[in-house]
Short mmCIF file of C-alpha atoms in Angstrom, two decimals:
data_model
loop_
_atom_site.label_atom_id
_atom_site.label_comp_id
_atom_site.label_asym_id
_atom_site.label_seq_id
_atom_site.Cartn_x
_atom_site.Cartn_y
_atom_site.Cartn_z
CA MET A 1 28.08 8.00 23.17
CA PRO A 2 24.46 6.94 23.86
CA ASP A 3 21.60 9.27 22.60
CA SER A 4 20.30 11.11 25.75
CA ARG A 5 16.99 12.14 24.07
CA SER A 6 13.86 10.42 25.09
CA VAL A 7 12.28 7.84 22.77
CA ALA A 8 9.51 10.26 21.85
CA GLU A 9 12.01 13.22 21.21
CA ASP A 10 14.05 10.83 19.08
CA PHE A 11 10.94 9.93 16.86
CA ASN A 12 9.57 13.48 16.86
CA ALA A 13 12.85 14.72 15.58
CA TYR A 14 12.76 12.17 12.72
CA LEU A 15 9.23 13.20 11.89
CA THR A 16 9.95 17.01 11.82
CA ASP A 17 13.56 17.37 11.00
CA ASN A 18 14.88 14.51 8.84
CA VAL A 19 12.01 12.36 7.31
CA GLY A 20 14.49 11.25 4.63
CA ALA A 21 16.51 9.43 7.24
CA ASP A 22 16.33 5.73 7.86
CA PRO A 23 13.51 5.33 10.46
CA TYR A 24 14.37 1.70 11.32
CA PRO A 25 16.86 2.63 14.27
CA ALA A 26 14.12 4.75 15.70
CA PHE A 27 11.65 1.82 15.37
CA ARG A 28 13.97 -0.50 17.11
CA ARG A 29 14.53 1.76 20.00
CA MET A 30 10.72 2.32 20.35
CA ARG A 31 9.98 -1.29 20.39
CA GLU A 32 12.66 -1.94 23.05
CA GLU A 33 12.15 1.00 25.29
CA ALA A 34 8.75 2.58 24.64
CA PRO A 35 6.55 0.66 22.27
CA VAL A 36 3.61 3.27 22.68
CA VAL A 37 4.61 6.96 22.48
CA TRP A 38 2.72 10.12 21.77
CA ALA A 39 3.91 11.85 18.50
CA GLU A 40 3.01 15.46 18.57
CA PRO A 41 3.61 16.04 14.81
CA LEU A 42 1.17 13.23 14.05
CA GLN A 43 -1.20 14.10 16.90
CA ALA A 44 -1.39 10.30 17.44
CA TRP A 45 -0.28 7.47 19.68
CA VAL A 46 2.38 5.54 17.79
CA LEU A 47 2.53 1.64 18.25
CA THR A 48 5.50 -0.22 17.04
CA ARG A 49 5.28 -3.82 18.35
CA TRP A 50 3.92 -6.52 16.24
CA ASP A 51 1.57 -7.93 18.97
CA ASP A 52 0.19 -4.48 19.79
CA ILE A 53 -0.38 -3.47 16.07
CA THR A 54 -2.02 -6.96 15.38
CA ALA A 55 -4.33 -6.57 18.15
CA MET A 56 -5.19 -3.03 17.07
CA LEU A 57 -6.17 -4.24 13.68
CA GLU A 58 -8.03 -7.40 14.72
CA ASP A 59 -9.83 -6.06 17.71
CA THR A 60 -12.77 -4.19 16.15
CA GLU A 61 -14.60 -3.98 19.37
CA ASN A 62 -12.12 -1.58 20.91
CA PHE A 63 -10.47 -0.06 17.81
CA GLY A 64 -12.36 1.56 14.81
CA ALA A 65 -11.97 3.77 11.83
CA LEU A 66 -10.96 7.39 12.19
CA MET A 67 -13.05 9.83 10.07
CA ASN A 68 -12.47 13.55 9.27
CA ARG A 69 -9.17 13.95 11.11
CA PRO A 70 -5.76 14.82 9.79
CA GLY A 71 -3.93 11.82 8.25
CA THR A 72 -7.09 9.80 7.47
CA SER A 73 -8.55 8.38 4.32
CA SER A 74 -11.68 10.47 4.64
CA ILE A 75 -11.03 12.41 1.49
CA PHE A 76 -12.41 9.46 -0.41
CA GLY A 77 -15.83 9.89 1.40
CA ARG A 78 -17.47 6.80 3.14
CA ALA A 79 -15.68 3.86 1.55
CA ILE A 80 -14.76 0.38 2.68
CA LEU A 81 -12.19 1.55 5.34
CA GLN A 82 -14.94 3.50 7.27
CA MET A 83 -17.33 0.54 7.30
CA SER A 84 -17.54 -2.19 10.05
CA GLY A 85 -19.62 -5.22 11.00
CA ASP A 86 -22.08 -6.84 8.66
CA GLU A 87 -22.09 -3.84 6.31
CA HIS A 88 -18.32 -4.11 5.91
CA ARG A 89 -18.39 -7.83 5.26
CA ARG A 90 -21.17 -7.72 2.68
CA LYS A 91 -19.87 -4.71 0.78
CA ASP A 92 -16.27 -6.02 0.81
CA ALA A 93 -17.51 -9.29 -0.57
CA ILE A 94 -18.47 -7.56 -3.79
CA LEU A 95 -14.88 -6.34 -4.18
CA ALA A 96 -13.48 -9.77 -3.25
CA LYS A 97 -15.47 -11.47 -5.92
CA ARG A 98 -13.59 -9.68 -8.60
CA LEU A 99 -10.21 -9.04 -6.78
CA ARG A 100 -9.61 -12.39 -5.14
CA GLY A 101 -11.84 -14.93 -6.84
CA PRO A 102 -9.83 -17.68 -8.65
CA ARG A 103 -12.19 -17.27 -11.74
CA TYR A 104 -10.96 -13.74 -12.34
CA LEU A 105 -7.37 -13.85 -10.84
CA GLY A 106 -6.47 -17.06 -12.85
CA SER A 107 -7.88 -15.68 -16.18
CA THR A 108 -9.16 -12.14 -16.85
CA ILE A 109 -6.90 -10.41 -14.36
CA GLU A 110 -3.88 -12.50 -15.12
CA GLU A 111 -4.38 -11.61 -18.79
CA ILE A 112 -4.79 -7.91 -18.13
CA VAL A 113 -1.63 -7.71 -15.83
CA SER A 114 0.57 -9.81 -17.99
CA GLY A 115 -0.44 -7.74 -21.06
CA LEU A 116 0.28 -4.42 -19.19
CA VAL A 117 3.58 -5.59 -17.94
CA ARG A 118 4.87 -6.47 -21.38
CA GLU A 119 3.36 -3.50 -23.00
CA TYR A 120 5.02 -1.04 -20.68
CA GLY A 121 8.14 -3.11 -20.19
CA ASP A 122 8.80 -3.41 -23.87
CA GLU A 123 8.78 0.43 -24.18
CA LEU A 124 11.49 0.96 -21.55
CA PRO A 125 14.74 2.51 -22.84
CA VAL A 126 17.76 0.33 -22.30
CA ALA A 127 21.50 1.26 -21.86
CA PRO A 128 22.98 3.64 -22.45
CA GLU A 129 19.71 5.54 -22.04
CA VAL A 130 18.00 6.19 -18.79
CA ALA A 131 14.59 4.70 -17.75
CA ASP A 132 12.38 6.05 -15.05
CA LEU A 133 10.86 2.81 -13.91
CA ARG A 134 8.25 4.49 -11.67
CA THR A 135 6.58 6.50 -14.49
CA GLY A 136 7.40 3.86 -17.17
CA LEU A 137 6.37 0.51 -15.41
CA THR A 138 5.65 0.36 -11.73
CA GLU A 139 2.99 3.03 -11.75
CA PRO A 140 1.15 2.49 -15.09
CA VAL A 141 0.84 -1.28 -14.70
CA PRO A 142 -1.43 -1.30 -11.54
CA LEU A 143 -3.11 1.96 -12.83
CA GLY A 144 -4.10 0.38 -16.01
CA ALA A 145 -5.08 -2.86 -14.41
CA ILE A 146 -7.61 -1.07 -11.96
CA ALA A 147 -8.90 1.11 -14.91
CA GLU A 148 -9.66 -1.97 -16.90
CA LEU A 149 -11.20 -3.83 -14.01
CA MET A 150 -13.57 -0.86 -13.41
CA ASP A 151 -14.14 -0.52 -17.13
CA MET A 152 -13.37 3.22 -16.70
CA GLY A 153 -11.73 3.74 -20.14
CA ALA A 154 -8.79 5.84 -20.77
CA ALA A 155 -8.41 9.08 -18.94
CA SER A 156 -5.29 11.19 -19.36
CA ASN A 157 -5.63 12.64 -15.81
CA PHE A 158 -5.76 9.29 -14.05
CA ARG A 159 -2.06 9.70 -12.95
CA ASN A 160 -2.59 13.19 -11.66
CA TRP A 161 -5.83 12.38 -10.00
CA TYR A 162 -4.18 9.43 -8.10
CA ASN A 163 -1.17 11.41 -7.01
CA ASP A 164 -3.14 14.33 -5.71
CA ILE A 165 -5.91 12.19 -3.91
CA VAL A 166 -3.19 10.03 -2.25
CA ALA A 167 -1.11 13.06 -1.12
CA ALA A 168 -4.26 14.67 0.49
CA GLY A 169 -5.32 11.43 2.38
CA THR A 170 -3.19 9.54 4.90
CA SER A 171 0.06 11.29 3.76
CA ASN A 172 -1.33 14.73 4.77
CA PHE A 173 -1.09 14.22 8.47
CA ALA A 174 -0.25 17.91 8.79
CA GLN A 175 -3.35 18.83 7.08
CA ASP A 176 -1.68 21.29 4.69
CA PRO A 177 -4.66 23.16 3.27
CA ALA A 178 -3.01 23.55 -0.33
CA VAL A 179 -2.42 19.77 -0.50
CA HIS A 180 -5.94 19.07 0.71
CA ALA A 181 -7.49 21.46 -1.78
CA ARG A 182 -5.56 19.81 -4.65
CA GLY A 183 -6.83 16.39 -3.50
CA GLU A 184 -10.45 17.56 -3.26
CA THR A 185 -10.15 19.06 -6.73
CA ALA A 186 -8.73 15.66 -8.10
CA ARG A 187 -11.29 13.79 -6.34
CA ASP A 188 -14.12 15.94 -7.72
CA GLU A 189 -12.74 15.66 -11.37
CA LEU A 190 -12.68 11.95 -11.04
CA TYR A 191 -16.26 11.82 -9.66
CA ASP A 192 -17.36 14.09 -12.61
CA PHE A 193 -15.45 11.60 -15.10
CA VAL A 194 -17.13 8.44 -13.59
CA THR A 195 -20.64 9.75 -13.05
CA PRO A 196 -21.85 9.22 -16.57
CA SER A 197 -20.54 5.55 -16.38
CA ILE A 198 -22.35 5.12 -13.06
CA GLU A 199 -25.61 6.35 -14.75
CA GLU A 200 -25.05 3.96 -17.79
CA ARG A 201 -24.31 0.83 -15.52
CA ARG A 202 -27.46 1.73 -13.46
CA GLY A 203 -29.63 1.00 -16.65
CA CYS A 204 -27.39 -1.55 -18.31
CA PRO A 205 -24.84 -3.33 -16.03
CA GLY A 206 -21.81 -5.15 -17.58
CA ASP A 207 -19.60 -7.78 -16.35
CA GLU A 208 -16.92 -5.64 -14.57
CA LEU A 209 -16.43 -4.08 -10.99
CA LEU A 210 -18.11 -0.84 -11.69
CA SER A 211 -21.13 -2.62 -12.61
CA ASP A 212 -20.93 -4.83 -9.47
CA LEU A 213 -20.92 -1.64 -7.28
CA CYS A 214 -23.94 -0.20 -9.16
CA SER A 215 -25.89 -3.43 -8.90
CA MET A 216 -25.12 -4.54 -5.26
CA GLU A 217 -27.66 -4.13 -2.50
CA TYR A 218 -27.33 -3.74 1.18
CA GLU A 219 -30.46 -4.03 3.32
CA GLY A 220 -32.70 -3.91 0.28
CA GLU A 221 -31.08 -0.70 -1.09
CA ARG A 222 -28.40 -0.18 -3.78
CA LEU A 223 -25.21 1.70 -3.10
CA SER A 224 -25.88 5.40 -3.65
CA ASP A 225 -24.11 7.30 -6.37
CA ASP A 226 -21.98 8.91 -3.72
CA GLU A 227 -20.91 5.61 -2.29
CA VAL A 228 -20.06 4.29 -5.74
CA ARG A 229 -17.99 7.39 -6.42
CA SER A 230 -16.28 6.91 -3.03
CA PHE A 231 -15.44 3.33 -3.76
CA THR A 232 -14.19 4.36 -7.19
CA ALA A 233 -11.78 6.98 -5.82
CA PHE A 234 -10.61 4.69 -3.09
CA LEU A 235 -9.98 1.68 -5.50
CA LEU A 236 -8.00 3.97 -7.89
CA SER A 237 -5.73 5.01 -5.14
CA ALA A 238 -5.36 1.89 -3.08
CA GLY A 239 -5.19 -0.34 -6.22
CA ILE A 240 -2.04 1.48 -7.30
CA GLU A 241 0.17 2.78 -4.52
CA THR A 242 1.00 -0.52 -2.83
CA THR A 243 2.12 -2.17 -6.06
CA ASP A 244 3.93 0.92 -7.47
CA ARG A 245 5.84 1.79 -4.30
CA ALA A 246 6.60 -1.83 -3.39
CA LEU A 247 8.08 -2.46 -6.81
CA ALA A 248 10.24 0.83 -6.60
CA ASN A 249 11.42 -0.32 -3.22
CA LEU A 250 12.12 -3.88 -4.52
CA VAL A 251 14.14 -2.63 -7.57
CA LYS A 252 16.06 -0.30 -5.41
CA HIS A 253 17.08 -3.00 -2.94
CA LEU A 254 17.98 -5.40 -5.71
CA ILE A 255 20.35 -2.92 -7.01
CA LEU A 256 21.84 -2.26 -3.67
CA GLN A 257 22.34 -5.97 -3.03
CA PRO A 258 23.19 -7.52 -6.44
CA GLU A 259 23.72 -10.88 -4.96
CA GLN A 260 19.93 -11.11 -4.27
CA TRP A 261 19.23 -10.16 -7.92
CA GLN A 262 21.68 -12.92 -8.99
CA ARG A 263 19.69 -15.43 -6.82
CA LEU A 264 16.59 -14.41 -8.83
CA LYS A 265 18.26 -14.85 -12.14
CA ASP A 266 19.57 -18.29 -11.06
CA ASP A 267 16.03 -19.27 -9.73
CA PRO A 268 13.15 -17.15 -11.14
CA SER A 269 10.74 -19.14 -9.19
CA LEU A 270 11.88 -16.89 -6.06
CA ALA A 271 9.96 -13.99 -7.72
CA SER A 272 6.79 -14.57 -5.35
CA SER A 273 9.10 -14.85 -2.33
CA ALA A 274 11.01 -11.69 -3.33
CA ALA A 275 7.75 -9.68 -3.66
CA THR A 276 6.57 -10.94 -0.27
CA GLU A 277 9.89 -10.02 1.34
CA ILE A 278 9.99 -6.49 0.14
CA LEU A 279 6.50 -6.00 1.66
CA ARG A 280 7.93 -7.10 4.92
CA PHE A 281 11.44 -5.40 4.59
CA ARG A 282 10.41 -2.00 3.13
CA PRO A 283 6.45 -1.90 3.16
CA PRO A 284 5.19 0.77 0.88
CA VAL A 285 2.51 1.91 3.39
CA GLN A 286 4.49 2.19 6.67
CA ALA A 287 1.49 2.92 9.10
CA ILE A 288 -2.28 2.28 9.47
CA VAL A 289 -4.51 4.72 11.40
CA ARG A 290 -7.18 3.58 13.84
CA MET A 291 -9.12 5.29 16.77
CA THR A 292 -9.83 3.85 20.36
CA LYS A 293 -13.40 3.36 20.95
CA GLN A 294 -12.89 3.39 24.71
CA ASP A 295 -9.97 3.91 27.20
CA MET A 296 -7.54 1.10 26.24
CA GLU A 297 -4.15 -0.07 27.83
CA VAL A 298 -1.66 -0.93 25.29
CA SER A 299 1.77 -2.38 26.54
CA GLY A 300 1.33 -0.60 29.85
CA THR A 301 0.26 2.80 28.42
CA VAL A 302 -3.37 3.92 28.87
CA ILE A 303 -4.76 5.49 25.66
CA PRO A 304 -7.96 7.53 26.21
CA ALA A 305 -11.09 6.94 24.16
CA GLU A 306 -11.48 8.62 20.76
CA ASN A 307 -7.73 8.94 20.41
CA LYS A 308 -5.87 8.40 17.11
CA LEU A 309 -3.44 5.65 16.87
CA MET A 310 -0.91 4.91 14.14
CA GLY A 311 0.29 1.44 14.02
CA PHE A 312 3.64 1.44 12.27
CA ILE A 313 3.55 -1.86 10.33
CA ALA A 314 7.11 -1.08 9.11
CA SER A 315 8.23 -1.61 12.69
CA ALA A 316 6.05 -4.67 13.26
CA ASN A 317 7.58 -6.29 10.11
CA HIS A 318 11.06 -5.87 11.81
CA ASP A 319 9.98 -7.18 15.20
CA PRO A 320 12.48 -9.83 16.10
CA ASP A 321 9.90 -11.49 18.34
CA ARG A 322 8.15 -12.41 14.97
CA PHE A 323 10.77 -12.53 12.34
CA ASP A 324 14.26 -14.04 12.42
CA ASN A 325 17.09 -11.67 11.36
CA PRO A 326 14.42 -8.96 10.40
CA GLY A 327 17.14 -6.55 9.34
CA VAL A 328 18.30 -8.86 6.42
CA PHE A 329 16.64 -8.63 2.87
CA ASP A 330 16.39 -12.16 1.77
CA VAL A 331 14.47 -12.94 -1.40
CA GLY A 332 14.19 -16.59 -0.54
CA ARG A 333 12.71 -15.94 2.97
CA PHE A 334 9.05 -16.81 2.20
CA GLU A 335 9.76 -19.55 -0.43
CA GLY A 336 6.78 -21.75 -0.49
CA ALA A 337 4.98 -19.73 2.16
CA GLU A 338 3.99 -16.64 0.29
CA ARG A 339 0.18 -16.86 0.09
CA PRO A 340 -0.72 -16.59 3.74
CA ASN A 341 0.96 -13.04 3.88
CA TYR A 342 -1.78 -11.77 1.47
CA THR A 343 -4.61 -13.04 3.83
CA PRO A 344 -5.47 -12.14 7.56
CA ILE A 345 -3.45 -15.22 8.87
CA GLY A 346 0.01 -14.38 7.58
CA PRO A 347 2.70 -12.58 9.71
CA VAL A 348 3.67 -9.73 7.33
CA ARG A 349 1.46 -6.79 8.11
CA ALA A 350 1.89 -4.99 4.78
CA PHE A 351 -1.84 -5.53 4.07
CA GLY A 352 -3.16 -5.01 7.55
CA ALA A 353 -4.83 -7.83 9.53
CA GLY A 354 -8.23 -8.84 10.69
CA PRO A 355 -11.44 -8.05 8.84
CA HIS A 356 -9.83 -5.00 7.07
CA THR A 357 -7.07 -6.93 5.49
CA CYS A 358 -6.63 -5.39 2.09
CA THR A 359 -9.08 -6.96 -0.34
CA GLY A 360 -6.72 -6.25 -3.29
CA SER A 361 -3.68 -7.90 -1.86
CA LEU A 362 -3.76 -10.78 -4.33
CA LEU A 363 -4.11 -8.30 -7.14
CA ALA A 364 -0.94 -6.58 -5.90
CA LYS A 365 0.71 -9.99 -5.58
CA LEU A 366 0.03 -10.85 -9.13
CA GLU A 367 1.14 -7.41 -10.40
CA MET A 368 4.43 -7.60 -8.48
CA GLU A 369 5.24 -11.14 -9.48
CA ARG A 370 4.51 -10.68 -13.11
CA THR A 371 6.57 -7.45 -13.24
CA LEU A 372 9.59 -9.08 -11.46
CA GLU A 373 9.33 -12.10 -13.66
CA TYR A 374 9.45 -9.91 -16.69
CA MET A 375 12.48 -8.14 -15.54
CA VAL A 376 14.34 -11.16 -14.61
CA GLU A 377 13.62 -12.69 -18.06
CA ARG A 378 14.53 -9.43 -19.99
CA PHE A 379 17.35 -7.86 -18.17
CA ASP A 380 20.81 -9.15 -17.20
CA HIS A 381 21.32 -6.39 -14.53
CA PHE A 382 20.54 -2.62 -13.84
CA GLU A 383 21.98 0.16 -11.91
CA PHE A 384 21.19 3.59 -10.68
CA ALA A 385 21.57 6.29 -13.27
CA GLY A 386 23.12 8.58 -10.64
CA ASP A 387 22.92 8.67 -6.82
CA VAL A 388 20.96 6.26 -4.84
CA PRO A 389 17.33 7.68 -4.73
CA PRO A 390 16.29 8.31 -0.95
CA ASP A 391 13.14 6.98 0.33
CA THR A 392 10.69 9.73 1.23
CA GLY A 393 7.36 9.79 3.16
CA ILE A 394 6.12 8.84 6.51
CA VAL A 395 2.85 6.96 5.81
CA LEU A 396 3.56 6.14 2.24
CA ARG A 397 7.29 5.54 1.66
CA SER A 398 9.40 4.86 -1.41
CA PRO A 399 11.83 6.61 -3.77
CA GLU A 400 10.06 9.36 -5.48
CA THR A 401 11.80 8.57 -8.76
CA LEU A 402 13.73 5.64 -9.82
CA ASP A 403 16.10 6.40 -12.62
CA VAL A 404 17.99 3.28 -13.71
CA VAL A 405 20.07 2.06 -16.62
CA LEU A 406 18.66 -1.37 -17.83
CA HIS A 407 21.10 -3.89 -19.31
CA PRO A 408 19.12 -6.52 -21.55
CA ALA A 409 19.93 -10.07 -21.24
CA ALA A 410 21.90 -11.61 -24.08
#
């Protein structure tokens, strides 16, 4: 019997009653019947089609950053996401030099990431013991990489700071005051931790990302201490969450579809394609937030100026007008065509589009590939150590834990 609820009612019920459920049937219905709907729980207009979301991300004249509203990244302060135009291009370039430049990706960063993967991977317990891959591998690898790139040293609270700041940012669309307070406390503790390093780099810069931020100038002035702290908090969070959650999603679906894991065992060169495919199939960041700068018509719906938009890139990545058989998880889908999807020109929307395409996308690519290559080399197979862990979250989505039994290769 067909569902008699409206499309908006169907999606709002998912948001409020059963966020652990599979959202993709709702996305499909929205794309087909009502690609732009008002979602009351999100206080936002929701976009679901690839074309509409791509236009929202690329058209900076009509769509811009949203500050100081529920479900935004404003807890970081004024970081790269809140900038536009020449300021964004020039300040983003200082990040890109370290995070995208061949000189660093192919040597320094490659060495850091490969070392971290092996360090944490070698410590994982194997069968018959249970390993939590999120706390044991997928989270500490990108955390360690960004900490080394920033030359922030070791801080026992990095993981807690990261978790609390992320929870209080885009995930806190309901603006839970307790969640926001924990995020502010974590942010302030991180600021206190990094401030002495900023003061040191001001006087004696080194050859790492934090020194770059402390030394760069825009319109004749250096970034303020507040801006450097905001960049640092943002990079700590953004530099971890995509890799961590994407790898968790990838391992989960390789267990659910063992024939795909076997394809990787038979042909390890598919690791890059597999990493790209999980970013399409189950992106760790499901939605990107923007604001209309003026009244805009999107797929026949007029959205007033200064209204919040949420482009569900998870839906865009399953749009059949852009991808063949989008509901199929295929580790070979992007074989030989992976790299464009980590730039503004690729069809996968996991890293956004337009000028705000994620600067750290190639770092995430490297971290995912090296981690997956390590697992293919070291393990024959793996299995859940209990029930299949559910995906949770509306903006950031992945299993909260990933307890598995790892069987070493012979």
